[in-house]
XYZ file of N, CA and C in Angstrom:
561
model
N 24.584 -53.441 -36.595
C 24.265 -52.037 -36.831
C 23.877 -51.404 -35.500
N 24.555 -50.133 -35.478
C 24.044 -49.191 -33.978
C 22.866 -48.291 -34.201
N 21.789 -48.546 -33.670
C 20.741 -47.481 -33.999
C 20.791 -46.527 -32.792
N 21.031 -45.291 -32.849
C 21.270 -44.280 -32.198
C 20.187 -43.274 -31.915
N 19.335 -43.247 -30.424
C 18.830 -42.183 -29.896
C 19.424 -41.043 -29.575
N 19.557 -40.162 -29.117
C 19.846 -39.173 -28.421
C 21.625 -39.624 -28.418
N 21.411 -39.721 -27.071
C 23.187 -40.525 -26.477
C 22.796 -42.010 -26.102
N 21.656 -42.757 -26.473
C 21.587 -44.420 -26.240
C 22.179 -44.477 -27.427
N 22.386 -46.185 -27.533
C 23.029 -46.889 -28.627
C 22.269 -48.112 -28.230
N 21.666 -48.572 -29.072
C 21.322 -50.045 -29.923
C 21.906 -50.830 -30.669
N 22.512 -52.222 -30.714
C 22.913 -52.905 -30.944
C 21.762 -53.469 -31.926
N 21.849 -53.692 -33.373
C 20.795 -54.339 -33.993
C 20.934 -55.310 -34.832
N 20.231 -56.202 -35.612
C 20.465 -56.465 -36.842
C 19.973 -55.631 -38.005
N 20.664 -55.586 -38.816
C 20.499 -55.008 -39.889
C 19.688 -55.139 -41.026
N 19.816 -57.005 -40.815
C 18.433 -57.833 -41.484
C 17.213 -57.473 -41.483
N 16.794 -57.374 -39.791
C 15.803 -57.243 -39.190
C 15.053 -55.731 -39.617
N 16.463 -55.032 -39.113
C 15.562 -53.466 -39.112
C 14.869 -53.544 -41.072
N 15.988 -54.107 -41.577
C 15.470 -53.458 -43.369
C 14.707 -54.803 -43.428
N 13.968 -55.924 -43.019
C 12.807 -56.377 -43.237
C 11.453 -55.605 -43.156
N 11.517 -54.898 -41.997
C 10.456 -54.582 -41.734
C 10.330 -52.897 -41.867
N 11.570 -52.300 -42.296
C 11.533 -51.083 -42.869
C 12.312 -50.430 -43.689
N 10.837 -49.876 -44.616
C 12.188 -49.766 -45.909
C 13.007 -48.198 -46.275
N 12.627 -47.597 -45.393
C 13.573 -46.785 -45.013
C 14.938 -46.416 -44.132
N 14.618 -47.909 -42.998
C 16.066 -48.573 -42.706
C 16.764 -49.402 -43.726
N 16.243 -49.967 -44.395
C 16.606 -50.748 -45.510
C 17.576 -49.543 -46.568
N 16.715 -48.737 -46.966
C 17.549 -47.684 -47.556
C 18.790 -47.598 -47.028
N 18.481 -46.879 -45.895
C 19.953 -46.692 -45.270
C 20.728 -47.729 -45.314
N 20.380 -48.486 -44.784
C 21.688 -49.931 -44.600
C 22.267 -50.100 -45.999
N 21.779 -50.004 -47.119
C 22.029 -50.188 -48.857
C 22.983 -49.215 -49.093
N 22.918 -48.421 -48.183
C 24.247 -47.613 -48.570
C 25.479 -47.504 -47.721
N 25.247 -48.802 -46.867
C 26.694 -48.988 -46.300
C 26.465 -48.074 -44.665
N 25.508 -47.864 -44.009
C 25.677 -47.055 -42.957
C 25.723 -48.116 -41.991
N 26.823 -47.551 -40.426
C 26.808 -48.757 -39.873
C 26.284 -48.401 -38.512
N 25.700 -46.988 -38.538
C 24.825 -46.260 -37.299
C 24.079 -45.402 -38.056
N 22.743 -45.502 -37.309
C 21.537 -45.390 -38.193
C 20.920 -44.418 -36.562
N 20.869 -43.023 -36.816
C 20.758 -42.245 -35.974
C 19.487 -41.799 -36.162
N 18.506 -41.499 -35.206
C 16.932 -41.185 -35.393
C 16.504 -40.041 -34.753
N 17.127 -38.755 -35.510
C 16.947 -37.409 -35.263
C 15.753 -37.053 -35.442
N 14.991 -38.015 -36.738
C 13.669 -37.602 -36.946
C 12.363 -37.450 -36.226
N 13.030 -38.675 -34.986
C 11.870 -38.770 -33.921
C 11.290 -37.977 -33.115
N 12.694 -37.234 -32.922
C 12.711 -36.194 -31.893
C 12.245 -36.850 -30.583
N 13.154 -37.732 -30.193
C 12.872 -37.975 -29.217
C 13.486 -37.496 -27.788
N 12.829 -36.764 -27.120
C 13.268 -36.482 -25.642
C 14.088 -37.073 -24.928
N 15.349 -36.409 -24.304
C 16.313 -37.234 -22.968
C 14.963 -37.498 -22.235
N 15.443 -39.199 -21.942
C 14.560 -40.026 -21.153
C 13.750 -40.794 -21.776
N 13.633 -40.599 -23.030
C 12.306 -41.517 -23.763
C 13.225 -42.895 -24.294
N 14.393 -43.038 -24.481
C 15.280 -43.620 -25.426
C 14.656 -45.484 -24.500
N 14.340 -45.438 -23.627
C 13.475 -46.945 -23.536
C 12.124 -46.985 -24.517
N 12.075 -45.917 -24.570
C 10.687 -46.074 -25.672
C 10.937 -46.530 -26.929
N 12.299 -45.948 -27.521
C 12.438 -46.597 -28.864
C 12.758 -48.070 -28.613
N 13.471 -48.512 -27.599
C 14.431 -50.010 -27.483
C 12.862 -50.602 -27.397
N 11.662 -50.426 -27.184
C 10.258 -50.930 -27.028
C 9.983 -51.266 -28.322
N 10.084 -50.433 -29.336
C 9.871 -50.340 -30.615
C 10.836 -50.740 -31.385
N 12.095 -51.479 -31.177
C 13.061 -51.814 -31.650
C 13.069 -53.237 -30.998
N 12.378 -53.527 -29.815
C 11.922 -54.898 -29.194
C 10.961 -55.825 -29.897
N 9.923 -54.572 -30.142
C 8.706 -55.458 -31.151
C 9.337 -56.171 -32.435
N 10.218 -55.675 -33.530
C 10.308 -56.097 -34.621
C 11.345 -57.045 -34.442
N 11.826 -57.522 -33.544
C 12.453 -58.795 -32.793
C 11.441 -59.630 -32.663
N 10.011 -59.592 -32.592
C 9.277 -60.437 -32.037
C 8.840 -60.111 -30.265
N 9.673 -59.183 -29.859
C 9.578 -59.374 -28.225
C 8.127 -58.597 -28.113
N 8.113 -59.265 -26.806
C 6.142 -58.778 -26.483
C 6.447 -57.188 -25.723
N 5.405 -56.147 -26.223
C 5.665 -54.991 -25.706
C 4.288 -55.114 -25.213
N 4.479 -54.475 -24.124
C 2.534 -53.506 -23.904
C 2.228 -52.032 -24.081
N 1.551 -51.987 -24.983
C 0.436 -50.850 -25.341
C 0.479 -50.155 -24.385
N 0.506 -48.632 -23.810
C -0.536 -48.115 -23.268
C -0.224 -46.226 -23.488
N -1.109 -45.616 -22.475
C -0.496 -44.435 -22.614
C 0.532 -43.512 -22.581
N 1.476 -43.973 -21.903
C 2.895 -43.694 -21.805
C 3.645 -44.179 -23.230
N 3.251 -45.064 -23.887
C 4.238 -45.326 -25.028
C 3.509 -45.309 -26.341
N 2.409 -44.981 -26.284
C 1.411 -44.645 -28.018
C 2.160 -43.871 -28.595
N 2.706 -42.700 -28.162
C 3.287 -41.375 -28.914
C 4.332 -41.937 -29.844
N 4.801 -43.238 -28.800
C 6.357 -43.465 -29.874
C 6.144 -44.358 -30.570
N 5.075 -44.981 -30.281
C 5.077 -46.499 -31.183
C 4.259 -45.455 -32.696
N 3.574 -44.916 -32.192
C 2.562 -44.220 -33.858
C 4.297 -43.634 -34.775
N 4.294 -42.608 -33.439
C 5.158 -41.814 -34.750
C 6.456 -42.925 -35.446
N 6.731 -44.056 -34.577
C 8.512 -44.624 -35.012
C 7.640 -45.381 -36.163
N 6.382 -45.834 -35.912
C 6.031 -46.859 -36.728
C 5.865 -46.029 -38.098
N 5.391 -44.744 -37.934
C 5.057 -44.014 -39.343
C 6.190 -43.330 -40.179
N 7.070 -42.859 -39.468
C 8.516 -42.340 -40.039
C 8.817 -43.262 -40.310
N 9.005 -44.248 -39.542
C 10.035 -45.774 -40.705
C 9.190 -46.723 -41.492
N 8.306 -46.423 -41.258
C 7.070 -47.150 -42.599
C 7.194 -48.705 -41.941
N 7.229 -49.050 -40.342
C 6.579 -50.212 -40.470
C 5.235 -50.690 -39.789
N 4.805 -51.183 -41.252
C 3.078 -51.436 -40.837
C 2.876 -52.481 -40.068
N 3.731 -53.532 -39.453
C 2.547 -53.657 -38.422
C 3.257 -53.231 -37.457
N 4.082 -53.022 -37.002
C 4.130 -51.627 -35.512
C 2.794 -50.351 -35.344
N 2.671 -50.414 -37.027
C 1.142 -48.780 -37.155
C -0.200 -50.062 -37.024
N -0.239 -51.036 -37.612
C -1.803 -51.432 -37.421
C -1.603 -52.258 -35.703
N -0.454 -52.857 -35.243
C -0.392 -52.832 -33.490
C -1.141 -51.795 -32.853
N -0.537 -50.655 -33.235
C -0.763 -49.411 -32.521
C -1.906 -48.394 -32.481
N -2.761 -48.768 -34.226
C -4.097 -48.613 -34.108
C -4.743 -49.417 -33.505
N -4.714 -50.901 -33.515
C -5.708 -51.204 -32.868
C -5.459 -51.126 -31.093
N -4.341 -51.025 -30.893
C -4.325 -50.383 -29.039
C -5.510 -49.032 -29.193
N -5.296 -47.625 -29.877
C -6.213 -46.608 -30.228
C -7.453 -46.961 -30.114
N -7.856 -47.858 -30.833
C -9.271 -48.522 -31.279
C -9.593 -49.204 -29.930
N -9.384 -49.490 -29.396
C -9.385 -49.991 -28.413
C -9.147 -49.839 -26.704
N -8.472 -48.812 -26.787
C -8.118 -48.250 -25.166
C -8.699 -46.763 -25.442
N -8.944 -46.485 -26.340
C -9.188 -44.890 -26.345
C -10.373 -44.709 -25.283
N -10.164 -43.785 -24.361
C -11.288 -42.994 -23.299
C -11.116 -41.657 -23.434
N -12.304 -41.342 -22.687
C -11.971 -39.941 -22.483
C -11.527 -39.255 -21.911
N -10.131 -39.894 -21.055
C -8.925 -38.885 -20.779
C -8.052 -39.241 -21.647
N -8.270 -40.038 -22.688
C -6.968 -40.248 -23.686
C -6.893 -40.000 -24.915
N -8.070 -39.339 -25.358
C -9.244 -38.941 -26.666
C -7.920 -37.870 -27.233
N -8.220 -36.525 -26.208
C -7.467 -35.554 -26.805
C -5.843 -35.927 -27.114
N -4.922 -36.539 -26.274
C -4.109 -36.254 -26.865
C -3.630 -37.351 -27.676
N -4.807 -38.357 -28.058
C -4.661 -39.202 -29.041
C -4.616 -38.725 -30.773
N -5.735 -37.347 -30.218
C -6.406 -36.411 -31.401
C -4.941 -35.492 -31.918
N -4.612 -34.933 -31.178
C -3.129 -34.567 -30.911
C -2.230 -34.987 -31.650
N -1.760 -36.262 -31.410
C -0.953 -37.194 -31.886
C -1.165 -37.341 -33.203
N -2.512 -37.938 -33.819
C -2.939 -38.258 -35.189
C -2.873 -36.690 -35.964
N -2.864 -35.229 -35.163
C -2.235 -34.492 -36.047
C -1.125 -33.301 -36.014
N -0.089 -34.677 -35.415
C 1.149 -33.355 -35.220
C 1.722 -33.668 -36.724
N 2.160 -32.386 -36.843
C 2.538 -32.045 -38.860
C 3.619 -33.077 -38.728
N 4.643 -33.231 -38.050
C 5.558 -34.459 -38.449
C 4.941 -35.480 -39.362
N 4.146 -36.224 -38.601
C 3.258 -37.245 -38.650
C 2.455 -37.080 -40.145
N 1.871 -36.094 -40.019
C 1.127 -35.700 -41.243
C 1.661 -35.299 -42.440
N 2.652 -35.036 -42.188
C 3.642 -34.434 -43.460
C 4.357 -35.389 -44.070
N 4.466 -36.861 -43.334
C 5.267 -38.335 -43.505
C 4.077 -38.861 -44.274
N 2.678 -39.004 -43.766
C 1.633 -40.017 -44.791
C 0.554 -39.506 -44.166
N -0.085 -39.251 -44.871
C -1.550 -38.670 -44.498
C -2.743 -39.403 -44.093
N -2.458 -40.648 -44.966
C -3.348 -41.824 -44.885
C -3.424 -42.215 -43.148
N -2.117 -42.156 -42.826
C -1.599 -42.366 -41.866
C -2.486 -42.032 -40.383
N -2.395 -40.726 -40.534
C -2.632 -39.140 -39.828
C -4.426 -39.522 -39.643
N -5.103 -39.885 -40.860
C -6.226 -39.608 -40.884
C -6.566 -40.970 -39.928
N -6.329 -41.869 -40.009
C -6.605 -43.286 -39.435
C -6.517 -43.229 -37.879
N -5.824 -42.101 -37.186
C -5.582 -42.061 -35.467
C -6.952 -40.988 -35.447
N -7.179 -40.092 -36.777
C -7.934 -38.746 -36.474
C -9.443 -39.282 -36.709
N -9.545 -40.401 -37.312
C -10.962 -40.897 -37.836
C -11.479 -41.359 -36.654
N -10.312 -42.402 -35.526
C -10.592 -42.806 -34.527
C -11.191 -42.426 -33.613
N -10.501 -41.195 -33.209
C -11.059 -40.101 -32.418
C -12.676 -39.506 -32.632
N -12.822 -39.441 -33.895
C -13.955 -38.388 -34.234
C -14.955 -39.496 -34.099
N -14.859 -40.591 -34.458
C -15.657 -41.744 -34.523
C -16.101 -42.184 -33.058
N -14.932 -41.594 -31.730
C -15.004 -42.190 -30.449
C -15.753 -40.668 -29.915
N -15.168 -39.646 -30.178
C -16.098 -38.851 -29.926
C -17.783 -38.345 -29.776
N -18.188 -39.050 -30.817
C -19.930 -38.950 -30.751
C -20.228 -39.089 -29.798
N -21.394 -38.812 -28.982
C -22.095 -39.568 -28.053
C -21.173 -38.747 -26.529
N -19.863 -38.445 -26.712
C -19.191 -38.246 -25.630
C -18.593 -36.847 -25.470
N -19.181 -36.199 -25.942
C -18.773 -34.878 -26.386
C -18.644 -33.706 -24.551
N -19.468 -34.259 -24.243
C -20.134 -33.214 -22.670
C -19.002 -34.340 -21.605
N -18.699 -35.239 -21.727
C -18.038 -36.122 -20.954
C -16.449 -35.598 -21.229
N -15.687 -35.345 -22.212
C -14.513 -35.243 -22.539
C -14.582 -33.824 -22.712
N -15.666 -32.524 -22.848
C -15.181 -31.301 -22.419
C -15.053 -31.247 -21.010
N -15.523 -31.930 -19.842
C -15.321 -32.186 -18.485
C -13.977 -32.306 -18.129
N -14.087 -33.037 -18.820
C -11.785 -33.268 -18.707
C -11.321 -32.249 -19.330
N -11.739 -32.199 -20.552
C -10.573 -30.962 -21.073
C -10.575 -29.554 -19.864
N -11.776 -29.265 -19.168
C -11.609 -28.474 -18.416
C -10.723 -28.691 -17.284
N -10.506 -29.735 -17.109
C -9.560 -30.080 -16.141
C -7.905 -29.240 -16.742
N -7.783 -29.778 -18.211
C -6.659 -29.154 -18.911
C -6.629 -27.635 -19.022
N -7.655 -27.178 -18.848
C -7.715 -25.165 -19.229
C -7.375 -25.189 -17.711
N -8.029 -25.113 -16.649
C -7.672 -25.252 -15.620
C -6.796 -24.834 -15.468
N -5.759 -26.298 -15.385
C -4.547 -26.644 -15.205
C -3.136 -25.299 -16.080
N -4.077 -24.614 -17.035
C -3.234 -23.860 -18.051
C -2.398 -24.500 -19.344
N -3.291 -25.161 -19.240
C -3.099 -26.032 -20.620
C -3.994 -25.743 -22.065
N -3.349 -25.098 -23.108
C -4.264 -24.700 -24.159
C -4.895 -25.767 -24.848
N -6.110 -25.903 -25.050
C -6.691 -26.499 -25.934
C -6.942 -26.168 -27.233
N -7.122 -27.357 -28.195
C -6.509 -26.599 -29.259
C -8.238 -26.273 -29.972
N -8.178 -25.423 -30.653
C -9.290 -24.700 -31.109
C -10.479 -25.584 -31.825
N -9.346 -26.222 -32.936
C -9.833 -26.968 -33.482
C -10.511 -28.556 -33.204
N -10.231 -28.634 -31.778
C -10.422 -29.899 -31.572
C -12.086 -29.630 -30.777
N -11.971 -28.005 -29.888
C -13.255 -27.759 -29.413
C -14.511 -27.819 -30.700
N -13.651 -27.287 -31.304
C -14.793 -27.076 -33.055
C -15.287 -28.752 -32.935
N -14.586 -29.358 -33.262
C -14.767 -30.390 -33.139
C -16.505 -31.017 -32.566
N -15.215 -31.152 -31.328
C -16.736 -31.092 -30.074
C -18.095 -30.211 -30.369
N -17.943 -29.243 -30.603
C -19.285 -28.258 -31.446
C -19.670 -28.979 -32.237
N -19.203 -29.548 -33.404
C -19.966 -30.189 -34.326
C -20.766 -31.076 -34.053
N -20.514 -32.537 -33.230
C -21.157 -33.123 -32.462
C -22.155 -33.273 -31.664
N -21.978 -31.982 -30.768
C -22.811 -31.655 -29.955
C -24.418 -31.718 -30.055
N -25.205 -31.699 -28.505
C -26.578 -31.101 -28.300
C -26.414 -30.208 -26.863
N -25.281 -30.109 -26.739
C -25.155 -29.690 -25.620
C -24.176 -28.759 -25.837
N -23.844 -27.521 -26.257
C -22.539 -26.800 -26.643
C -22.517 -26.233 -25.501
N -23.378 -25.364 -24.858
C -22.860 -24.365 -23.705
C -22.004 -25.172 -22.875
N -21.987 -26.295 -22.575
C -20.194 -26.959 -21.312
C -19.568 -27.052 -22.640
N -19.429 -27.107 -23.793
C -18.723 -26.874 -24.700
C -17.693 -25.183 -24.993
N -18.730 -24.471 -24.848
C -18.718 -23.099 -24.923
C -17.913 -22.587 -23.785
N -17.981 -23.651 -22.836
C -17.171 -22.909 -21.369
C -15.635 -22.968 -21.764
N -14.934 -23.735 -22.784
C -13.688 -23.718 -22.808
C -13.749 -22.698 -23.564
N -14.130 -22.218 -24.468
C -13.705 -20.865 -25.266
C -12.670 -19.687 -24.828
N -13.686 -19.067 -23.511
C -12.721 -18.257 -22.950
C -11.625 -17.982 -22.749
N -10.954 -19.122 -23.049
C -9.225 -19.332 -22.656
C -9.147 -19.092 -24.409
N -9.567 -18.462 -25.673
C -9.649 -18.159 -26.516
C -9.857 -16.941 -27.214
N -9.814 -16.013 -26.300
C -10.485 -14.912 -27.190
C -10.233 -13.995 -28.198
N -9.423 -14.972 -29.231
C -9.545 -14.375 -30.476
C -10.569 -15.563 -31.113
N -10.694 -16.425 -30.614
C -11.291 -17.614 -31.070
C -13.045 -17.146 -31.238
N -13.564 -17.601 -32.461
C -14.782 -17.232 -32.825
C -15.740 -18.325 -33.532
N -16.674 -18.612 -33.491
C -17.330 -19.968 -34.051
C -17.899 -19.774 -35.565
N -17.705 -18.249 -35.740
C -17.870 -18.158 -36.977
C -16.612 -18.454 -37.915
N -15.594 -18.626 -37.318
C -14.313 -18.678 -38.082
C -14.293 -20.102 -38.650
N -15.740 -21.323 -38.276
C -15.836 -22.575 -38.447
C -17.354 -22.888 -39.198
N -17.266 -21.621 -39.673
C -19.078 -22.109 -39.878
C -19.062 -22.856 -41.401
């Protein structure tokens, strides 16, 4: 079977992919003999990222890190295989800092993701909120690095940080890049 990125091509088994997913499994049951992954949306240039994730369920050893979380969460959650998603939480659980917080937070809720399994969604977002305590004045430091830079932060994630807080005013400094944004709109 050819599993098809973008313009890569994968050479697979067919066994393999519908062992460990049963939404490749679907497909293959109906006779398909290229199994194309539009759903990923994956970017020209990422297509080593899937052959990573198409390496693991071979058995081959991948490494975790920030460059390849995005693809291992989402391939593992669109094709429903769990342990590519509990691999990939516990990398989360485990490497998450606070330059990797937000767009871990990010990740656990882009609607793709969330709109596939919720259970899912909540398990990268629990992570976060759970790693967040305690670090709230440390990771608006960085995010200012991101407003800075002209990078929007997302509203909801500062709310976030507010909730947490004892310290909101370095909290309060990202707002500005907000101003329709209001704290009563969270009370």
């Amino acid at each position: 079977v050819d599993v098809q990125v973008n313009h890569a091509k994968f050479v697979c088994s067919g066994a393999i992919l519908a062992y460990h997913s049963p939404i490749f499994e679907s497909q293959l049951s109906k006779g398909v003999s290229i199994i194309v992954l539009e759903e990923l949306n994956c970017s020209p240039g990422q297509e080593g990222l899937v052959e990573e994730c198409l390496m693991l369920l071979y058995g081959g050893g991948v490494v975790f890190s920030n460059r390849n979380i995005d693809m291992m969460v989402r391939f593992a959650v669109l094709y429903q295989i769990e342990n590519l998603y509990r691999l990939s939480l516990a990398w989360v659980r485990n490497c998450m800092c606070v330059e990797n917080v937000y767009k871990l937070w990010l990740l656990g809720n882009e609607q793709q993701i969330a709109a596939k399994n919720k259970r899912k969604k909540n398990d990268v977002v629990h992570l976060c909120k759970t790693f967040i305590r305690g670090k709230e004045v440390e990771i608006a430091f960085e995010l200012q690095k991101h407003r800075d830079s002209g990078t929007l932060i997302s509203e909801e994630f500062v709310f976030l940080l507010l909730k947490f807080t004892d310290c909101a005013s370095v909290i309060t400094d990202l707002l500005p890049a907000y101003p329709a944004f209001s704290i009563s709109n969270y009370s």
